[in-house]
Amino acid sequence: MKRTACILLVLSIQFLTAQTDSVSTVKPFYKWHQSNKAGLDISEVTFVNWNAGGSNSISALLNVLSEYNYNDLYYKWKNSARLRYGINKQENQKLRKTEDELELISTIGFRQDTVTNWYFSGRYNFKTQLSNGYNYPNRDNPISRFMAPGYTFLGGGVEYGKNLNKFSVYFSPLTFKATFVLDEELSNAGSFGVEPAVFDDEGNMIKSGERVRTEMGILFTNTYETVVYENINVRQRLSLYTDYLHQFGNVDVDWEIVFDFTVNQYVKATLGSHLRYDDNIKTLVATNVDDEFEERGAKVQWKQLLGVGVIVDF
């Protein structure tokens, strides 16, 4: 009887020890990952006794992307900051800005189990620019400044993607959008969709222009990245937004697609297209009166990019 009790005691101790060891060896799956990339594209043209003519020029584009992401079995938290700034200098012309964008994105998602690829997500997005923008060659009247405009999106919805860094579809039925125009002249002029200032018949300001325009609507985004051929990578970002209260069904579009052609670890070529449409951004057409413009409807904005440069991970 005593021997049986001793055997049972030893077996119990071994079982408990095994259970403790198995528990202690199971490590939770979570990971913080940070990545940083900086690229510089430069293009230059020089003419010497060129009988067809032409102007010497040089262009540079700086692109910085920083990401700090968290992953575990149930939660994903993606944070990114992107800066793009480009300049161009042509012969007999002053330096001009060709690109200016600062963007911050933070998305956090939760899924109920490890099988599904659907996440309940919340997203924050902020966009603005760093320096003044002009309708060249006019440099006296800026048409945009830092935080004029500035855009903020904040909402919640669902996101789908097995690998969210490569493919993601996000839908939010309730997204708050704020448009900031924190420049007095631009806000008084009603730029970027804010309410303009009100003047009396003598030109005296009765009410100053609106500094912030708020909206509540639907946001749909899609990101996709893949290798289409050896050393050729394509990246696509699409954003569609419509407001519930002001002209529902009138969709703001922001669509960017970029092809990266990798030469080696540090050198690559880039071919990109960026299309935008925002009904709140009207166009101004010069009239017969000096310094007076007539407001017309919004137009599709399109930008094409082709460059060769270096890229560094750090």
PDB file of C-alpha atoms in Angstrom:
ATOM      1  CA  MET A   1       0.000   0.000   0.000  1.00  0.00           C
ATOM      2  CA  LYS A   2       2.806   2.363   0.903  1.00  0.00           C
ATOM      3  CA  ARG A   3       4.620   1.417  -2.303  1.00  0.00           C
ATOM      4  CA  THR A   4       1.504   2.181  -4.356  1.00  0.00           C
ATOM      5  CA  ALA A   5       1.128   5.548  -2.659  1.00  0.00           C
ATOM      6  CA  CYS A   6       4.779   6.359  -3.363  1.00  0.00           C
ATOM      7  CA  ILE A   7       4.378   5.404  -7.035  1.00  0.00           C
ATOM      8  CA  LEU A   8       1.271   7.569  -7.345  1.00  0.00           C
ATOM      9  CA  LEU A   9       3.101  10.453  -5.693  1.00  0.00           C
ATOM     10  CA  VAL A  10       6.083  10.143  -8.053  1.00  0.00           C
ATOM     11  CA  LEU A  11       3.810   9.945 -11.088  1.00  0.00           C
ATOM     12  CA  SER A  12       1.887  12.997  -9.901  1.00  0.00           C
ATOM     13  CA  ILE A  13       5.088  14.962  -9.460  1.00  0.00           C
ATOM     14  CA  GLN A  14       6.289  13.946 -12.937  1.00  0.00           C
ATOM     15  CA  PHE A  15       2.924  14.880 -14.478  1.00  0.00           C
ATOM     16  CA  LEU A  16       2.904  18.286 -12.800  1.00  0.00           C
ATOM     17  CA  THR A  17       6.521  18.881 -13.801  1.00  0.00           C
ATOM     18  CA  ALA A  18       5.772  17.955 -17.404  1.00  0.00           C
ATOM     19  CA  GLN A  19       2.764  20.271 -17.426  1.00  0.00           C
ATOM     20  CA  THR A  20       4.839  23.100 -15.996  1.00  0.00           C
ATOM     21  CA  ASP A  21       7.598  22.557 -18.549  1.00  0.00           C
ATOM     22  CA  SER A  22       5.133  22.456 -21.432  1.00  0.00           C
ATOM     23  CA  VAL A  23       3.509  25.669 -20.297  1.00  0.00           C
ATOM     24  CA  SER A  24       6.829  27.408 -19.761  1.00  0.00           C
ATOM     25  CA  THR A  25       8.075  26.478 -23.226  1.00  0.00           C
ATOM     26  CA  VAL A  26       4.999  27.933 -24.966  1.00  0.00           C
ATOM     27  CA  LYS A  27       5.885  31.485 -25.880  1.00  0.00           C
ATOM     28  CA  PRO A  28       3.264  34.037 -26.852  1.00  0.00           C
ATOM     29  CA  PHE A  29       3.316  35.030 -30.520  1.00  0.00           C
ATOM     30  CA  TYR A  30       3.743  38.760 -30.791  1.00  0.00           C
ATOM     31  CA  LYS A  31       6.173  40.967 -32.611  1.00  0.00           C
ATOM     32  CA  TRP A  32       7.062  44.610 -33.101  1.00  0.00           C
ATOM     33  CA  HIS A  33       8.744  45.310 -36.417  1.00  0.00           C
ATOM     34  CA  GLN A  34      10.258  48.571 -37.602  1.00  0.00           C
ATOM     35  CA  SER A  35      11.439  49.365 -41.117  1.00  0.00           C
ATOM     36  CA  ASN A  36      12.766  52.571 -42.641  1.00  0.00           C
ATOM     37  CA  LYS A  37      13.492  53.415 -46.269  1.00  0.00           C
ATOM     38  CA  ALA A  38      14.890  56.558 -47.835  1.00  0.00           C
ATOM     39  CA  GLY A  39      15.227  57.104 -51.560  1.00  0.00           C
ATOM     40  CA  LEU A  40      16.543  59.902 -53.744  1.00  0.00           C
ATOM     41  CA  ASP A  41      15.720  60.130 -57.449  1.00  0.00           C
ATOM     42  CA  ILE A  42      17.725  62.547 -59.596  1.00  0.00           C
ATOM     43  CA  SER A  43      17.354  63.412 -63.273  1.00  0.00           C
ATOM     44  CA  GLU A  44      19.526  65.875 -65.193  1.00  0.00           C
ATOM     45  CA  VAL A  45      19.692  67.190 -68.750  1.00  0.00           C
ATOM     46  CA  THR A  46      22.529  69.324 -70.171  1.00  0.00           C
ATOM     47  CA  PHE A  47      22.825  70.794 -73.675  1.00  0.00           C
ATOM     48  CA  VAL A  48      26.077  72.021 -75.272  1.00  0.00           C
ATOM     49  CA  ASN A  49      25.871  73.385 -78.826  1.00  0.00           C
ATOM     50  CA  TRP A  50      22.750  71.272 -79.352  1.00  0.00           C
ATOM     51  CA  ASN A  51      21.297  72.380 -82.681  1.00  0.00           C
ATOM     52  CA  ALA A  52      17.757  71.278 -81.737  1.00  0.00           C
ATOM     53  CA  GLY A  53      17.844  73.574 -78.697  1.00  0.00           C
ATOM     54  CA  GLY A  54      16.704  72.898 -75.149  1.00  0.00           C
ATOM     55  CA  SER A  55      17.083  74.074 -71.564  1.00  0.00           C
ATOM     56  CA  ASN A  56      19.442  72.624 -68.982  1.00  0.00           C
ATOM     57  CA  SER A  57      17.540  71.192 -66.021  1.00  0.00           C
ATOM     58  CA  ILE A  58      17.958  69.116 -62.891  1.00  0.00           C
ATOM     59  CA  SER A  59      15.299  67.486 -60.712  1.00  0.00           C
ATOM     60  CA  ALA A  60      15.422  65.701 -57.365  1.00  0.00           C
ATOM     61  CA  LEU A  61      12.802  63.767 -55.418  1.00  0.00           C
ATOM     62  CA  LEU A  62      13.232  62.643 -51.803  1.00  0.00           C
ATOM     63  CA  ASN A  63      11.060  59.781 -50.575  1.00  0.00           C
ATOM     64  CA  VAL A  64      11.141  58.623 -46.933  1.00  0.00           C
ATOM     65  CA  LEU A  65       8.944  55.827 -45.533  1.00  0.00           C
ATOM     66  CA  SER A  66       8.977  54.656 -41.912  1.00  0.00           C
ATOM     67  CA  GLU A  67       6.816  51.835 -40.551  1.00  0.00           C
ATOM     68  CA  TYR A  68       6.349  50.502 -37.025  1.00  0.00           C
ATOM     69  CA  ASN A  69       3.978  47.530 -36.837  1.00  0.00           C
ATOM     70  CA  TYR A  70       2.746  45.088 -34.207  1.00  0.00           C
ATOM     71  CA  ASN A  71       1.463  41.563 -34.913  1.00  0.00           C
ATOM     72  CA  ASP A  72       0.151  38.743 -32.767  1.00  0.00           C
ATOM     73  CA  LEU A  73      -2.445  36.016 -33.245  1.00  0.00           C
ATOM     74  CA  TYR A  74      -5.416  38.337 -32.807  1.00  0.00           C
ATOM     75  CA  TYR A  75      -4.227  41.935 -33.094  1.00  0.00           C
ATOM     76  CA  LYS A  76      -2.506  43.908 -35.839  1.00  0.00           C
ATOM     77  CA  TRP A  77      -1.427  47.503 -35.465  1.00  0.00           C
ATOM     78  CA  LYS A  78       0.112  49.211 -38.503  1.00  0.00           C
ATOM     79  CA  ASN A  79       1.750  52.636 -38.262  1.00  0.00           C
ATOM     80  CA  SER A  80       3.439  54.433 -41.129  1.00  0.00           C
ATOM     81  CA  ALA A  81       4.804  57.887 -41.922  1.00  0.00           C
ATOM     82  CA  ARG A  82       5.613  58.985 -45.474  1.00  0.00           C
ATOM     83  CA  LEU A  83       7.380  62.087 -46.716  1.00  0.00           C
ATOM     84  CA  ARG A  84       7.823  63.041 -50.382  1.00  0.00           C
ATOM     85  CA  TYR A  85       9.460  66.269 -51.508  1.00  0.00           C
ATOM     86  CA  GLY A  86      10.643  67.161 -55.002  1.00  0.00           C
ATOM     87  CA  ILE A  87      12.262  70.195 -56.638  1.00  0.00           C
ATOM     88  CA  ASN A  88      13.170  71.202 -60.187  1.00  0.00           C
ATOM     89  CA  LYS A  89      15.618  73.782 -61.515  1.00  0.00           C
ATOM     90  CA  GLN A  90      15.605  74.784 -65.159  1.00  0.00           C
ATOM     91  CA  GLU A  91      17.895  77.182 -66.955  1.00  0.00           C
ATOM     92  CA  ASN A  92      16.822  80.831 -66.571  1.00  0.00           C
ATOM     93  CA  GLN A  93      14.150  79.878 -64.025  1.00  0.00           C
ATOM     94  CA  LYS A  94      14.001  79.927 -60.260  1.00  0.00           C
ATOM     95  CA  LEU A  95      13.760  76.752 -58.211  1.00  0.00           C
ATOM     96  CA  ARG A  96      10.293  75.174 -58.312  1.00  0.00           C
ATOM     97  CA  LYS A  97       8.555  72.604 -56.165  1.00  0.00           C
ATOM     98  CA  THR A  98       7.314  69.477 -57.932  1.00  0.00           C
ATOM     99  CA  GLU A  99       6.234  67.259 -55.013  1.00  0.00           C
ATOM    100  CA  ASP A 100       5.227  67.916 -51.412  1.00  0.00           C
ATOM    101  CA  GLU A 101       3.414  65.389 -49.238  1.00  0.00           C
ATOM    102  CA  LEU A 102       3.423  64.401 -45.580  1.00  0.00           C
ATOM    103  CA  GLU A 103       1.157  61.499 -44.548  1.00  0.00           C
ATOM    104  CA  LEU A 104       0.599  59.581 -41.307  1.00  0.00           C
ATOM    105  CA  ILE A 105      -1.522  56.401 -41.129  1.00  0.00           C
ATOM    106  CA  SER A 106      -2.405  54.241 -38.123  1.00  0.00           C
ATOM    107  CA  THR A 107      -4.680  51.187 -38.339  1.00  0.00           C
ATOM    108  CA  ILE A 108      -5.464  48.766 -35.505  1.00  0.00           C
ATOM    109  CA  GLY A 109      -7.424  45.552 -36.051  1.00  0.00           C
ATOM    110  CA  PHE A 110      -8.779  42.647 -34.010  1.00  0.00           C
ATOM    111  CA  ARG A 111     -10.035  39.253 -35.188  1.00  0.00           C
ATOM    112  CA  GLN A 112     -12.032  36.749 -33.136  1.00  0.00           C
ATOM    113  CA  ASP A 113     -10.033  33.636 -34.047  1.00  0.00           C
ATOM    114  CA  THR A 114      -6.902  32.558 -35.913  1.00  0.00           C
ATOM    115  CA  VAL A 115      -8.803  31.148 -38.912  1.00  0.00           C
ATOM    116  CA  THR A 116     -10.598  34.223 -40.225  1.00  0.00           C
ATOM    117  CA  ASN A 117      -8.900  36.958 -42.254  1.00  0.00           C
ATOM    118  CA  TRP A 118     -11.533  39.561 -41.299  1.00  0.00           C
ATOM    119  CA  TYR A 119     -10.592  42.193 -38.731  1.00  0.00           C
ATOM    120  CA  PHE A 120     -12.638  44.766 -36.838  1.00  0.00           C
ATOM    121  CA  SER A 121     -10.510  47.837 -37.491  1.00  0.00           C
ATOM    122  CA  GLY A 122     -10.134  51.484 -36.618  1.00  0.00           C
ATOM    123  CA  ARG A 123      -8.136  53.858 -38.805  1.00  0.00           C
ATOM    124  CA  TYR A 124      -6.576  57.314 -38.474  1.00  0.00           C
ATOM    125  CA  ASN A 125      -5.118  59.175 -41.450  1.00  0.00           C
ATOM    126  CA  PHE A 126      -3.520  62.624 -41.676  1.00  0.00           C
ATOM    127  CA  LYS A 127      -2.231  64.455 -44.773  1.00  0.00           C
ATOM    128  CA  THR A 128      -0.710  67.854 -45.423  1.00  0.00           C
ATOM    129  CA  GLN A 129       2.289  69.525 -47.096  1.00  0.00           C
ATOM    130  CA  LEU A 130       5.436  71.224 -45.826  1.00  0.00           C
ATOM    131  CA  SER A 131       5.986  74.375 -47.878  1.00  0.00           C
ATOM    132  CA  ASN A 132       4.024  76.900 -49.924  1.00  0.00           C
ATOM    133  CA  GLY A 133       2.609  75.917 -53.285  1.00  0.00           C
ATOM    134  CA  TYR A 134       2.325  78.357 -56.201  1.00  0.00           C
ATOM    135  CA  ASN A 135       0.703  78.563 -59.591  1.00  0.00           C
ATOM    136  CA  TYR A 136       4.020  79.190 -61.355  1.00  0.00           C
ATOM    137  CA  PRO A 137       5.370  81.591 -62.499  1.00  0.00           C
ATOM    138  CA  ASN A 138       3.302  83.596 -59.974  1.00  0.00           C
ATOM    139  CA  ARG A 139       5.189  83.464 -56.660  1.00  0.00           C
ATOM    140  CA  ASP A 140       3.370  86.290 -54.894  1.00  0.00           C
ATOM    141  CA  ASN A 141       0.155  84.473 -53.989  1.00  0.00           C
ATOM    142  CA  PRO A 142       0.468  80.971 -52.521  1.00  0.00           C
ATOM    143  CA  ILE A 143      -2.331  78.627 -53.506  1.00  0.00           C
ATOM    144  CA  SER A 144      -1.535  76.210 -50.647  1.00  0.00           C
ATOM    145  CA  ARG A 145       0.496  76.148 -47.435  1.00  0.00           C
ATOM    146  CA  PHE A 146       1.278  73.897 -44.487  1.00  0.00           C
ATOM    147  CA  MET A 147      -2.117  72.829 -43.038  1.00  0.00           C
ATOM    148  CA  ALA A 148      -3.842  74.661 -45.878  1.00  0.00           C
ATOM    149  CA  PRO A 149      -5.013  72.171 -46.748  1.00  0.00           C
ATOM    150  CA  GLY A 150      -4.658  69.487 -44.098  1.00  0.00           C
ATOM    151  CA  TYR A 151      -6.855  66.391 -44.047  1.00  0.00           C
ATOM    152  CA  THR A 152      -7.791  64.083 -41.181  1.00  0.00           C
ATOM    153  CA  PHE A 153      -9.781  60.834 -41.449  1.00  0.00           C
ATOM    154  CA  LEU A 154     -10.949  58.922 -38.361  1.00  0.00           C
ATOM    155  CA  GLY A 155     -13.314  55.975 -38.452  1.00  0.00           C
ATOM    156  CA  GLY A 156     -14.040  52.334 -37.794  1.00  0.00           C
ATOM    157  CA  GLY A 157     -15.075  49.375 -39.897  1.00  0.00           C
ATOM    158  CA  VAL A 158     -13.825  46.034 -41.171  1.00  0.00           C
ATOM    159  CA  GLU A 159     -10.626  45.047 -42.957  1.00  0.00           C
ATOM    160  CA  TYR A 160      -9.829  41.906 -44.935  1.00  0.00           C
ATOM    161  CA  GLY A 161      -6.435  40.482 -45.787  1.00  0.00           C
ATOM    162  CA  LYS A 162      -4.425  37.336 -45.177  1.00  0.00           C
ATOM    163  CA  ASN A 163      -1.221  39.358 -45.327  1.00  0.00           C
ATOM    164  CA  LEU A 164      -2.271  42.931 -44.636  1.00  0.00           C
ATOM    165  CA  ASN A 165       1.127  44.301 -45.641  1.00  0.00           C
ATOM    166  CA  LYS A 166       0.633  42.940 -49.171  1.00  0.00           C
ATOM    167  CA  PHE A 167      -3.131  43.010 -49.663  1.00  0.00           C
ATOM    168  CA  SER A 168      -5.820  44.858 -47.735  1.00  0.00           C
ATOM    169  CA  VAL A 169      -9.444  45.880 -48.287  1.00  0.00           C
ATOM    170  CA  TYR A 170     -10.867  48.292 -45.706  1.00  0.00           C
ATOM    171  CA  PHE A 171     -14.470  49.492 -45.470  1.00  0.00           C
ATOM    172  CA  SER A 172     -15.791  51.998 -42.959  1.00  0.00           C
ATOM    173  CA  PRO A 173     -19.477  52.972 -42.985  1.00  0.00           C
ATOM    174  CA  LEU A 174     -18.787  55.798 -40.537  1.00  0.00           C
ATOM    175  CA  THR A 175     -15.681  57.923 -41.120  1.00  0.00           C
ATOM    176  CA  PHE A 176     -15.145  61.471 -39.914  1.00  0.00           C
ATOM    177  CA  LYS A 177     -13.267  63.781 -42.296  1.00  0.00           C
ATOM    178  CA  ALA A 178     -11.901  67.201 -41.409  1.00  0.00           C
ATOM    179  CA  THR A 179     -10.398  69.633 -43.915  1.00  0.00           C
ATOM    180  CA  PHE A 180      -8.159  72.284 -42.347  1.00  0.00           C
ATOM    181  CA  VAL A 181      -7.379  75.606 -44.027  1.00  0.00           C
ATOM    182  CA  LEU A 182      -5.362  77.414 -41.351  1.00  0.00           C
ATOM    183  CA  ASP A 183      -4.260  80.267 -43.603  1.00  0.00           C
ATOM    184  CA  GLU A 184      -6.286  83.478 -43.357  1.00  0.00           C
ATOM    185  CA  GLU A 185      -6.149  84.461 -47.024  1.00  0.00           C
ATOM    186  CA  LEU A 186      -6.990  80.970 -48.293  1.00  0.00           C
ATOM    187  CA  SER A 187      -9.794  80.436 -45.781  1.00  0.00           C
ATOM    188  CA  ASN A 188     -11.316  83.841 -46.588  1.00  0.00           C
ATOM    189  CA  ALA A 189     -11.201  82.909 -50.268  1.00  0.00           C
ATOM    190  CA  GLY A 190     -13.075  79.658 -49.549  1.00  0.00           C
ATOM    191  CA  SER A 191     -10.267  77.409 -50.799  1.00  0.00           C
ATOM    192  CA  PHE A 192     -10.537  73.604 -50.553  1.00  0.00           C
ATOM    193  CA  GLY A 193     -14.271  73.634 -49.850  1.00  0.00           C
ATOM    194  CA  VAL A 194     -14.471  75.749 -46.676  1.00  0.00           C
ATOM    195  CA  GLU A 195     -17.032  78.541 -46.384  1.00  0.00           C
ATOM    196  CA  PRO A 196     -15.540  81.820 -47.689  1.00  0.00           C
ATOM    197  CA  ALA A 197     -15.575  85.141 -45.871  1.00  0.00           C
ATOM    198  CA  VAL A 198     -18.618  87.397 -46.130  1.00  0.00           C
ATOM    199  CA  PHE A 199     -18.133  91.054 -47.191  1.00  0.00           C
ATOM    200  CA  ASP A 200     -20.519  94.014 -47.361  1.00  0.00           C
ATOM    201  CA  ASP A 201     -21.022  96.199 -50.422  1.00  0.00           C
ATOM    202  CA  GLU A 202     -18.050  98.379 -49.447  1.00  0.00           C
ATOM    203  CA  GLY A 203     -15.687  95.424 -49.170  1.00  0.00           C
ATOM    204  CA  ASN A 204     -15.597  95.285 -45.368  1.00  0.00           C
ATOM    205  CA  MET A 205     -15.417  91.796 -43.902  1.00  0.00           C
ATOM    206  CA  ILE A 206     -18.537  90.862 -41.966  1.00  0.00           C
ATOM    207  CA  LYS A 207     -17.599  87.262 -41.243  1.00  0.00           C
ATOM    208  CA  SER A 208     -14.206  85.622 -41.646  1.00  0.00           C
ATOM    209  CA  GLY A 209     -13.744  82.459 -43.676  1.00  0.00           C
ATOM    210  CA  GLU A 210     -14.169  78.982 -42.236  1.00  0.00           C
ATOM    211  CA  ARG A 211     -10.967  77.333 -41.026  1.00  0.00           C
ATOM    212  CA  VAL A 212     -12.257  73.756 -40.683  1.00  0.00           C
ATOM    213  CA  ARG A 213     -14.777  71.835 -42.788  1.00  0.00           C
ATOM    214  CA  THR A 214     -16.173  68.636 -41.268  1.00  0.00           C
ATOM    215  CA  GLU A 215     -17.851  65.710 -42.993  1.00  0.00           C
ATOM    216  CA  MET A 216     -19.169  62.273 -42.062  1.00  0.00           C
ATOM    217  CA  GLY A 217     -19.280  59.574 -44.680  1.00  0.00           C
ATOM    218  CA  ILE A 218     -18.199  56.223 -46.120  1.00  0.00           C
ATOM    219  CA  LEU A 219     -14.540  55.298 -46.722  1.00  0.00           C
ATOM    220  CA  PHE A 220     -13.244  52.438 -48.849  1.00  0.00           C
ATOM    221  CA  THR A 221      -9.529  51.746 -49.283  1.00  0.00           C
ATOM    222  CA  ASN A 222      -7.508  49.073 -51.013  1.00  0.00           C
ATOM    223  CA  THR A 223      -3.767  48.403 -50.973  1.00  0.00           C
ATOM    224  CA  TYR A 224      -2.000  45.771 -53.048  1.00  0.00           C
ATOM    225  CA  GLU A 225       1.640  44.900 -53.571  1.00  0.00           C
ATOM    226  CA  THR A 226       3.098  42.038 -55.592  1.00  0.00           C
ATOM    227  CA  VAL A 227       6.009  40.951 -57.772  1.00  0.00           C
ATOM    228  CA  VAL A 228       4.832  40.904 -61.395  1.00  0.00           C
ATOM    229  CA  TYR A 229       8.170  39.767 -62.812  1.00  0.00           C
ATOM    230  CA  GLU A 230      11.717  39.256 -61.649  1.00  0.00           C
ATOM    231  CA  ASN A 231      12.977  42.574 -60.185  1.00  0.00           C
ATOM    232  CA  ILE A 232       9.656  44.290 -61.007  1.00  0.00           C
ATOM    233  CA  ASN A 233       7.340  45.167 -58.131  1.00  0.00           C
ATOM    234  CA  VAL A 234       3.996  46.965 -58.288  1.00  0.00           C
ATOM    235  CA  ARG A 235       2.305  48.904 -55.479  1.00  0.00           C
ATOM    236  CA  GLN A 236      -1.240  50.214 -55.594  1.00  0.00           C
ATOM    237  CA  ARG A 237      -3.264  52.387 -53.185  1.00  0.00           C
ATOM    238  CA  LEU A 238      -6.895  53.374 -53.725  1.00  0.00           C
ATOM    239  CA  SER A 239      -9.107  55.544 -51.514  1.00  0.00           C
ATOM    240  CA  LEU A 240     -12.787  56.347 -52.156  1.00  0.00           C
ATOM    241  CA  TYR A 241     -14.825  58.633 -49.882  1.00  0.00           C
ATOM    242  CA  THR A 242     -18.348  60.040 -50.060  1.00  0.00           C
ATOM    243  CA  ASP A 243     -20.072  62.305 -47.561  1.00  0.00           C
ATOM    244  CA  TYR A 244     -23.525  61.538 -46.120  1.00  0.00           C
ATOM    245  CA  LEU A 245     -24.590  65.157 -45.650  1.00  0.00           C
ATOM    246  CA  HIS A 246     -23.151  67.031 -48.636  1.00  0.00           C
ATOM    247  CA  GLN A 247     -23.874  65.581 -52.088  1.00  0.00           C
ATOM    248  CA  PHE A 248     -23.981  61.921 -51.109  1.00  0.00           C
ATOM    249  CA  GLY A 249     -22.703  59.775 -53.981  1.00  0.00           C
ATOM    250  CA  ASN A 250     -20.160  62.360 -55.119  1.00  0.00           C
ATOM    251  CA  VAL A 251     -16.980  60.328 -54.573  1.00  0.00           C
ATOM    252  CA  ASP A 252     -13.532  61.720 -53.737  1.00  0.00           C
ATOM    253  CA  VAL A 253     -10.894  59.584 -55.458  1.00  0.00           C
ATOM    254  CA  ASP A 254      -7.232  59.129 -54.567  1.00  0.00           C
ATOM    255  CA  TRP A 255      -5.534  56.409 -56.657  1.00  0.00           C
ATOM    256  CA  GLU A 256      -1.791  55.779 -56.850  1.00  0.00           C
ATOM    257  CA  ILE A 257       0.026  52.984 -58.677  1.00  0.00           C
ATOM    258  CA  VAL A 258       3.819  52.632 -58.740  1.00  0.00           C
ATOM    259  CA  PHE A 259       6.136  50.196 -60.553  1.00  0.00           C
ATOM    260  CA  ASP A 260       9.565  49.638 -58.987  1.00  0.00           C
ATOM    261  CA  PHE A 261      12.306  48.261 -61.262  1.00  0.00           C
ATOM    262  CA  THR A 262      15.152  46.975 -59.099  1.00  0.00           C
ATOM    263  CA  VAL A 263      18.652  47.170 -60.561  1.00  0.00           C
ATOM    264  CA  ASN A 264      20.466  46.016 -57.435  1.00  0.00           C
ATOM    265  CA  GLN A 265      20.209  46.410 -53.661  1.00  0.00           C
ATOM    266  CA  TYR A 266      20.624  50.187 -53.798  1.00  0.00           C
ATOM    267  CA  VAL A 267      19.606  51.328 -57.290  1.00  0.00           C
ATOM    268  CA  LYS A 268      16.107  51.234 -58.740  1.00  0.00           C
ATOM    269  CA  ALA A 269      13.880  52.943 -61.299  1.00  0.00           C
ATOM    270  CA  THR A 270      10.336  54.104 -60.579  1.00  0.00           C
ATOM    271  CA  LEU A 271       7.361  54.624 -62.857  1.00  0.00           C
ATOM    272  CA  GLY A 272       4.257  55.959 -61.157  1.00  0.00           C
ATOM    273  CA  SER A 273       0.829  57.451 -61.711  1.00  0.00           C
ATOM    274  CA  HIS A 274      -1.228  59.426 -59.165  1.00  0.00           C
ATOM    275  CA  LEU A 275      -4.831  60.455 -59.867  1.00  0.00           C
ATOM    276  CA  ARG A 276      -7.038  62.590 -57.615  1.00  0.00           C
ATOM    277  CA  TYR A 277     -10.520  64.045 -57.748  1.00  0.00           C
ATOM    278  CA  ASP A 278     -12.129  66.127 -54.991  1.00  0.00           C
ATOM    279  CA  ASP A 279     -15.284  68.071 -55.759  1.00  0.00           C
ATOM    280  CA  ASN A 280     -14.440  70.558 -52.993  1.00  0.00           C
ATOM    281  CA  ILE A 281     -11.261  71.678 -54.773  1.00  0.00           C
ATOM    282  CA  LYS A 282     -12.471  74.119 -57.420  1.00  0.00           C
ATOM    283  CA  THR A 283     -10.414  75.595 -60.254  1.00  0.00           C
ATOM    284  CA  LEU A 284      -9.843  79.333 -60.711  1.00  0.00           C
ATOM    285  CA  VAL A 285      -9.869  80.925 -64.152  1.00  0.00           C
ATOM    286  CA  ALA A 286      -8.431  84.392 -64.796  1.00  0.00           C
ATOM    287  CA  THR A 287     -10.898  87.105 -65.839  1.00  0.00           C
ATOM    288  CA  ASN A 288     -10.428  90.299 -67.854  1.00  0.00           C
ATOM    289  CA  VAL A 289      -9.879  92.182 -64.584  1.00  0.00           C
ATOM    290  CA  ASP A 290      -6.371  92.047 -63.136  1.00  0.00           C
ATOM    291  CA  ASP A 291      -5.971  89.857 -60.034  1.00  0.00           C
ATOM    292  CA  GLU A 292      -9.577  88.646 -60.243  1.00  0.00           C
ATOM    293  CA  PHE A 293     -10.492  85.023 -60.872  1.00  0.00           C
ATOM    294  CA  GLU A 294     -13.690  83.155 -61.552  1.00  0.00           C
ATOM    295  CA  GLU A 295     -14.372  79.875 -59.781  1.00  0.00           C
ATOM    296  CA  ARG A 296     -15.136  76.881 -61.964  1.00  0.00           C
ATOM    297  CA  GLY A 297     -15.919  73.252 -61.190  1.00  0.00           C
ATOM    298  CA  ALA A 298     -13.486  70.636 -59.928  1.00  0.00           C
ATOM    299  CA  LYS A 299     -11.232  68.798 -62.355  1.00  0.00           C
ATOM    300  CA  VAL A 300      -9.377  65.510 -62.339  1.00  0.00           C
ATOM    301  CA  GLN A 301      -5.821  65.917 -61.050  1.00  0.00           C
ATOM    302  CA  TRP A 302      -3.173  63.622 -62.509  1.00  0.00           C
ATOM    303  CA  LYS A 303       0.555  63.309 -61.941  1.00  0.00           C
ATOM    304  CA  GLN A 304       3.035  61.001 -63.673  1.00  0.00           C
ATOM    305  CA  LEU A 305       6.474  60.126 -62.311  1.00  0.00           C
ATOM    306  CA  LEU A 306       9.531  58.512 -63.877  1.00  0.00           C
ATOM    307  CA  GLY A 307      12.875  58.499 -62.110  1.00  0.00           C
ATOM    308  CA  VAL A 308      16.053  56.596 -61.336  1.00  0.00           C
ATOM    309  CA  GLY A 309      17.748  56.801 -57.975  1.00  0.00           C
ATOM    310  CA  VAL A 310      19.141  55.150 -54.891  1.00  0.00           C
ATOM    311  CA  ILE A 311      17.302  53.620 -51.950  1.00  0.00           C
ATOM    312  CA  VAL A 312      18.667  52.781 -48.497  1.00  0.00           C
ATOM    313  CA  ASP A 313      17.141  50.692 -45.690  1.00  0.00           C
ATOM    314  CA  PHE A 314      17.996  51.798 -42.166  1.00  0.00           C
TER     315      PHE A 314
END
